[in-house]
Amino acid sequence: MTNTWPLARGTVSEREAFALATTVLFVLFAGDAVPNMFTWYGAAAVWALTGAWGIAVLVRARPPIARTPRALWLLLAWFLVSTAWSHWRAATLASIAAQLICVLVAFAIASTLTWRRILDAVSVALRWVLLGSVLFEAVVAVVVRHPIAPIWTHYGDRHVPDAFYFSRAVLFTGGRIQGLPGNANLLAMVALLAAIAVAVQLAEGRMRRNRAIGWLVVAAAVFVLTRSSTVVAAAAACAVVLVLALLVRRVPTERRTPRYLAMAVVGVVVVVVGVAFRAPLSELLGKGSDATGRGEIWARVVELAQQHPVLGWGWIGYWWPSVHTLSDIAHRKGVTYLQAHDAYLDVWMQTGIIGLALFLVYVLTTLSRSWASATRIGYDADLEPRAFEPVTLFALLVVTALLVQSIAESRLLYQGNWVLFAILAIKSRNVLVSDEPPSIGDGPRTPRTRREFRWAADSTR
């Protein structure tokens, strides 16, 4: 079997492509830190410059578009078509423009970096967010010693909900820290994704053991300090998927059907039990029987969706505060939440059943390719099966985490989650990890097995 890897056809240095990926992911996963520190005008400038850099790389790289996920382009096309009946047409056009730019930047990154360099970029960017969050919270708790708001706001003497603060100075008082993203749940997801990336790098021999353990401790500490039940569920799902992928990989392809059937039966049982006992499970996770108000939000979103069930109200992505039809839906403890807290309900309400079907195709095909990459046995040029490569698990674990979070948050539809998921979707459609020669663009790597020592020796001749 000949390994093929349709790289970009133009000239873009690996160093620049890696810098772009790291910068984009850091800026997006830092979340509210950008507008909170630089105002919304400054944030718009940062995002615009980052997007322009990504488009410039894409234009110079000229990657082939043939092997990119059609489901993604069909979904974007349907978002655009929804402009025809949108109840907030200006917001629809602006949101689509922003999402298209994000997809093009993701296309540039996926087309110019190998899987391992994408892994490295994700690791570096998210570790920076983690480190910056810990340092930020420490300075606020030790030096400032009181909650701080975004620098461009002035609340005066009026009562300010906790969610409005950039940091609540609770690092040493037992509260949930928010870090640079300005939200405990989002920071917890950064910790989980960073832990996945670092663990895979450690297994790959791309990070020294002591350094990796140190970062895993930081991620675990942030994970504990954020106490996000949604991300606890995501971490549990990742652990289960990891075990299942490793078990399936041990069995030849032609003998995997019984295991898949057993997994399907167990999955159905878990779903049934979860639905039947959702109230006590939610209480156990500290969310209350209503998932901390999400049940009420979901009910109102469903009411809206049922008014235009086939075509939806028109795409908007993140709800604009000026669109009162949406901003009047979710109020809790003085805070107006501008999302459905469920990506699938959000897509249904905005783009109807047709849009939801396209979104599900996009999500499920990406998950399917990630699973195939994690469980498929790769071969070298001599048709010899390769030794297990931990990097093949990276996309599957990240996709799993993002999809579990998408049940309780709509972040999969915009910002960092949207771009990271698009990178994995495009890259997995372009080439599976198990088909990518490990020597392309990755630099030296420490072999871990005798087979890998032989492969490394042969490849240098």
Coordinates of C-alpha atoms in Angstrom, one line a residue, residues 128-442:
W128 CA -0.5 28.6 27.2
V129 CA -4.2 29.2 28.0
L130 CA -3.8 27.0 31.1
L131 CA -0.6 28.6 32.3
G132 CA -2.0 32.1 31.6
S133 CA -5.2 31.3 33.5
V134 CA -3.4 30.0 36.6
L135 CA -1.1 33.1 36.6
F136 CA -4.0 35.4 36.0
E137 CA -6.1 33.9 38.8
A138 CA -3.1 33.9 41.2
V139 CA -2.4 37.6 40.6
V140 CA -6.0 38.5 41.1
A141 CA -6.2 36.4 44.3
V142 CA -2.9 37.5 45.8
V143 CA -2.4 41.1 44.6
V144 CA -5.8 42.5 43.7
R145 CA -7.8 40.5 46.3
H146 CA -11.2 41.4 45.0
P147 CA -13.2 40.5 41.9
I148 CA -12.3 42.4 38.7
A149 CA -14.6 43.2 35.8
P150 CA -13.5 43.5 32.1
I151 CA -11.2 46.6 31.9
W152 CA -13.6 48.5 29.6
T153 CA -16.6 48.3 31.9
H154 CA -17.8 50.3 34.9
Y155 CA -20.6 48.9 36.9
G156 CA -20.7 51.6 39.5
D157 CA -22.5 50.7 42.8
R158 CA -25.1 48.3 41.2
H159 CA -25.1 44.6 42.0
V160 CA -23.1 42.7 39.5
P161 CA -23.8 38.9 38.8
D162 CA -20.8 36.7 39.3
A163 CA -20.8 35.7 35.7
F164 CA -20.1 39.3 34.6
Y165 CA -16.7 39.3 36.3
F166 CA -13.5 38.5 34.5
S167 CA -12.2 36.9 37.7
R168 CA -13.8 36.5 41.0
A169 CA -10.6 36.2 43.1
V170 CA -11.6 32.7 44.4
L171 CA -8.4 30.8 43.7
F172 CA -7.7 30.2 47.4
T173 CA -11.3 30.4 48.7
G174 CA -12.8 27.3 47.2
G175 CA -14.7 29.0 44.4
R176 CA -14.7 28.0 40.7
I177 CA -12.0 29.7 38.8
Q178 CA -12.7 31.2 35.4
G179 CA -9.2 31.9 34.0
L180 CA -8.6 33.6 30.7
P181 CA -11.8 32.2 29.1
G182 CA -13.8 34.0 31.8
N183 CA -16.0 30.9 32.3
A184 CA -15.3 27.8 34.5
N185 CA -16.9 25.3 32.2
L186 CA -14.9 26.6 29.2
L187 CA -11.6 26.6 31.2
A188 CA -12.4 23.0 32.3
M189 CA -12.7 21.9 28.7
V190 CA -9.4 23.6 27.9
A191 CA -7.8 21.6 30.7
L192 CA -9.3 18.3 29.4
L193 CA -8.2 18.9 25.8
A194 CA -4.7 20.0 27.0
A195 CA -4.5 16.8 29.1
I196 CA -5.4 14.7 26.0
A197 CA -2.8 16.4 23.9
V198 CA -0.1 16.1 26.4
A199 CA -0.9 12.5 27.2
V200 CA -0.7 11.6 23.5
Q201 CA 2.6 13.5 23.2
L202 CA 4.0 11.6 26.1
A203 CA 2.9 8.2 24.6
E204 CA 4.4 9.3 21.3
G205 CA 7.7 10.3 22.8
R206 CA 7.2 13.9 21.7
M207 CA 7.5 15.3 25.3
R208 CA 9.8 14.3 28.1
R209 CA 8.2 12.4 30.9
N210 CA 8.8 14.9 33.7
R211 CA 7.6 17.8 31.7
A212 CA 4.5 15.9 30.6
I213 CA 3.7 14.9 34.1
G214 CA 4.0 18.5 35.3
W215 CA 1.6 19.7 32.6
L216 CA -0.8 16.9 33.4
V217 CA -0.7 17.9 37.1
V218 CA -1.5 21.5 36.1
A219 CA -4.4 20.4 33.9
A220 CA -5.8 18.2 36.7
A221 CA -5.5 21.0 39.2
V222 CA -7.4 23.4 36.9
F223 CA -9.9 20.6 36.2
V224 CA -10.6 20.3 40.0
L225 CA -10.7 24.0 40.6
T226 CA -13.3 24.5 37.8
R227 CA -15.6 21.7 39.0
S228 CA -17.5 21.4 35.7
S229 CA -19.9 18.5 35.7
T230 CA -20.2 18.7 31.9
V231 CA -16.5 18.2 31.4
V232 CA -16.5 15.5 34.0
A233 CA -18.9 13.7 31.8
A234 CA -16.8 14.4 28.8
A235 CA -13.7 13.1 30.5
A236 CA -15.6 9.9 31.4
A237 CA -16.7 9.5 27.8
C238 CA -13.2 9.9 26.6
A239 CA -12.0 7.2 29.0
V240 CA -14.7 4.8 27.8
V241 CA -14.0 5.5 24.1
L242 CA -10.3 5.1 24.7
V243 CA -10.7 1.6 26.2
L244 CA -13.2 0.6 23.5
A245 CA -10.9 1.8 20.7
L246 CA -7.9 -0.1 22.2
L247 CA -10.0 -3.3 22.6
V248 CA -11.3 -3.2 19.0
R249 CA -7.8 -2.4 17.6
R250 CA -6.5 -5.7 19.1
V251 CA -9.0 -7.7 16.9
P252 CA -8.5 -8.2 13.2
T253 CA -11.0 -6.3 11.1
E254 CA -12.9 -9.4 9.9
R255 CA -13.6 -10.5 13.5
R256 CA -14.8 -7.2 14.9
T257 CA -18.5 -7.5 14.3
P258 CA -19.4 -9.3 17.6
R259 CA -17.6 -6.6 19.5
Y260 CA -19.4 -3.9 17.7
L261 CA -22.7 -5.6 18.4
A262 CA -21.9 -5.9 22.1
M263 CA -20.8 -2.3 22.2
A264 CA -24.1 -1.3 20.5
V265 CA -26.2 -3.2 23.1
V266 CA -24.2 -1.7 26.0
G267 CA -24.6 1.8 24.4
V268 CA -28.4 1.4 24.2
V269 CA -28.6 0.2 27.8
V270 CA -26.5 3.2 29.0
V271 CA -28.7 5.6 27.0
V272 CA -31.9 4.1 28.4
V273 CA -30.6 4.1 32.0
G274 CA -29.3 7.7 31.6
V275 CA -32.7 8.9 30.3
A276 CA -34.6 7.0 33.0
F277 CA -32.4 8.3 35.8
R278 CA -31.4 11.7 34.4
A279 CA -32.8 13.6 37.4
P280 CA -30.7 11.8 40.1
L281 CA -27.7 11.7 37.8
S282 CA -27.9 15.4 37.3
E283 CA -28.2 15.9 41.1
L284 CA -25.2 13.7 41.6
L285 CA -23.2 15.9 39.2
G286 CA -24.2 19.0 41.1
K287 CA -26.4 20.4 38.4
G288 CA -29.8 19.8 40.0
S289 CA -32.7 18.1 38.3
D290 CA -33.0 20.9 35.8
A291 CA -29.3 20.9 34.9
T292 CA -28.8 24.3 36.4
G293 CA -31.6 26.0 34.5
R294 CA -30.9 24.3 31.2
G295 CA -34.2 22.5 31.1
E296 CA -36.1 25.7 31.1
I297 CA -33.9 27.1 28.3
W298 CA -34.3 24.0 26.3
A299 CA -38.1 24.1 26.6
R300 CA -38.2 27.6 25.4
V301 CA -35.9 26.9 22.5
V302 CA -38.0 23.9 21.5
E303 CA -41.1 26.2 21.5
L304 CA -39.3 28.5 19.1
A305 CA -38.1 25.7 16.9
Q306 CA -41.7 24.2 16.6
Q307 CA -42.9 27.5 15.1
H308 CA -40.6 27.0 12.1
P309 CA -39.6 23.3 12.4
V310 CA -38.5 22.7 8.8
L311 CA -36.5 25.8 7.8
G312 CA -35.9 27.5 11.2
W313 CA -35.7 31.1 12.1
G314 CA -32.4 31.8 10.2
W315 CA -28.8 31.2 11.1
I316 CA -27.1 33.4 13.7
G317 CA -24.7 31.1 15.6
Y318 CA -24.0 32.9 18.9
W319 CA -27.1 34.9 19.8
W320 CA -26.7 38.6 19.3
P321 CA -27.9 40.6 22.4
S322 CA -29.7 43.0 20.0
V323 CA -32.0 40.1 18.7
H324 CA -34.6 40.2 21.4
T325 CA -36.5 37.1 20.2
L326 CA -33.5 35.2 21.4
S327 CA -32.0 37.3 24.2
D328 CA -35.3 37.2 26.0
I329 CA -35.3 33.4 26.3
A330 CA -32.7 32.7 28.9
H331 CA -32.4 34.7 32.1
R332 CA -30.9 33.3 35.3
K333 CA -29.7 35.2 38.4
G334 CA -29.5 38.4 36.5
V335 CA -27.6 36.9 33.6
T336 CA -28.9 36.7 30.0
Y337 CA -27.5 33.6 28.3
L338 CA -27.0 33.9 24.6
Q339 CA -27.1 30.3 23.5
A340 CA -29.4 27.3 23.7
H341 CA -26.9 25.3 25.8
D342 CA -27.3 22.5 23.3
A343 CA -25.7 22.7 19.9
Y344 CA -28.4 20.4 18.3
L345 CA -31.4 22.3 19.6
D346 CA -29.6 25.5 18.6
V347 CA -29.1 24.3 15.0
W348 CA -32.7 23.0 14.8
M349 CA -34.2 26.3 16.0
Q350 CA -32.0 28.3 13.7
T351 CA -32.0 26.2 10.5
G352 CA -34.8 23.7 10.9
I353 CA -34.9 20.0 10.5
I354 CA -32.9 20.2 7.2
G355 CA -30.1 22.1 8.9
L356 CA -30.1 19.7 11.8
A357 CA -29.8 16.7 9.5
L358 CA -26.9 18.3 7.7
F359 CA -25.2 19.1 11.0
L360 CA -25.7 15.6 12.2
V361 CA -24.1 14.2 9.0
Y362 CA -21.1 16.5 9.5
V363 CA -20.7 15.5 13.1
L364 CA -21.2 11.8 12.6
T365 CA -19.0 11.4 9.6
T366 CA -16.2 13.2 11.4
L367 CA -16.7 10.9 14.4
S368 CA -16.7 7.9 12.1
R369 CA -13.5 8.9 10.4
S370 CA -11.9 9.6 13.8
W371 CA -12.9 6.1 15.0
A372 CA -11.6 4.5 11.8
S373 CA -8.3 6.3 12.2
A374 CA -8.0 5.2 15.8
T375 CA -8.8 1.5 15.2
R376 CA -7.3 1.0 11.7
I377 CA -4.0 -0.8 11.4
G378 CA -1.6 1.2 9.2
Y379 CA 1.0 -0.3 6.8
D380 CA 4.4 0.9 5.6
A381 CA 5.6 0.9 2.1
D382 CA 6.6 -2.8 2.3
L383 CA 3.0 -3.8 3.4
E384 CA 4.3 -4.5 6.9
P385 CA 1.8 -3.4 9.6
R386 CA 3.1 -0.5 11.7
A387 CA 3.4 -0.6 15.4
F388 CA 0.6 1.1 17.3
E389 CA 0.9 4.9 17.0
P390 CA -0.8 6.8 19.9
V391 CA -1.3 9.9 17.7
T392 CA -4.1 7.9 15.9
L393 CA -6.2 8.3 19.1
F394 CA -5.9 12.1 19.3
A395 CA -8.7 13.1 16.9
L396 CA -11.1 10.5 18.3
L397 CA -10.6 11.7 21.9
V398 CA -10.9 15.4 21.1
V399 CA -14.0 14.8 18.9
T400 CA -15.6 12.8 21.7
A401 CA -14.9 15.5 24.3
L402 CA -16.3 18.3 22.0
L403 CA -19.4 16.2 21.2
V404 CA -20.2 15.5 24.8
Q405 CA -19.8 19.2 25.7
S406 CA -22.1 20.0 22.7
I407 CA -25.0 18.4 24.6
A408 CA -24.9 21.0 27.3
E409 CA -23.1 23.9 25.5
S410 CA -23.5 25.4 22.0
R411 CA -19.8 26.1 21.7
L412 CA -19.4 23.6 18.9
L413 CA -21.0 26.1 16.6
Y414 CA -18.5 28.9 17.0
Q415 CA -15.1 30.1 18.3
G416 CA -12.5 27.6 19.3
N417 CA -14.6 24.5 19.3
W418 CA -15.9 25.2 15.8
V419 CA -12.4 25.8 14.4
L420 CA -10.8 22.8 16.2
F421 CA -13.6 20.5 15.1
A422 CA -13.3 21.8 11.5
I423 CA -9.5 21.1 11.5
L424 CA -10.1 17.5 12.6
A425 CA -13.0 17.1 10.1
I426 CA -11.0 18.4 7.2
K427 CA -7.7 16.6 8.1
S428 CA -9.5 13.3 8.7
R429 CA -11.2 13.6 5.3
N430 CA -7.9 14.5 3.7
V431 CA -5.9 11.6 5.2
L432 CA -6.3 9.2 8.1
V433 CA -3.6 9.2 10.7
S434 CA -2.8 5.6 10.0
D435 CA -2.1 6.5 6.3
E436 CA 0.3 9.4 7.1
P437 CA 4.0 8.6 6.9
P438 CA 5.3 9.5 10.4
S439 CA 8.5 10.9 8.9
I440 CA 6.8 13.8 7.0
G441 CA 7.4 17.2 8.5
D442 CA 7.6 15.9 12.1

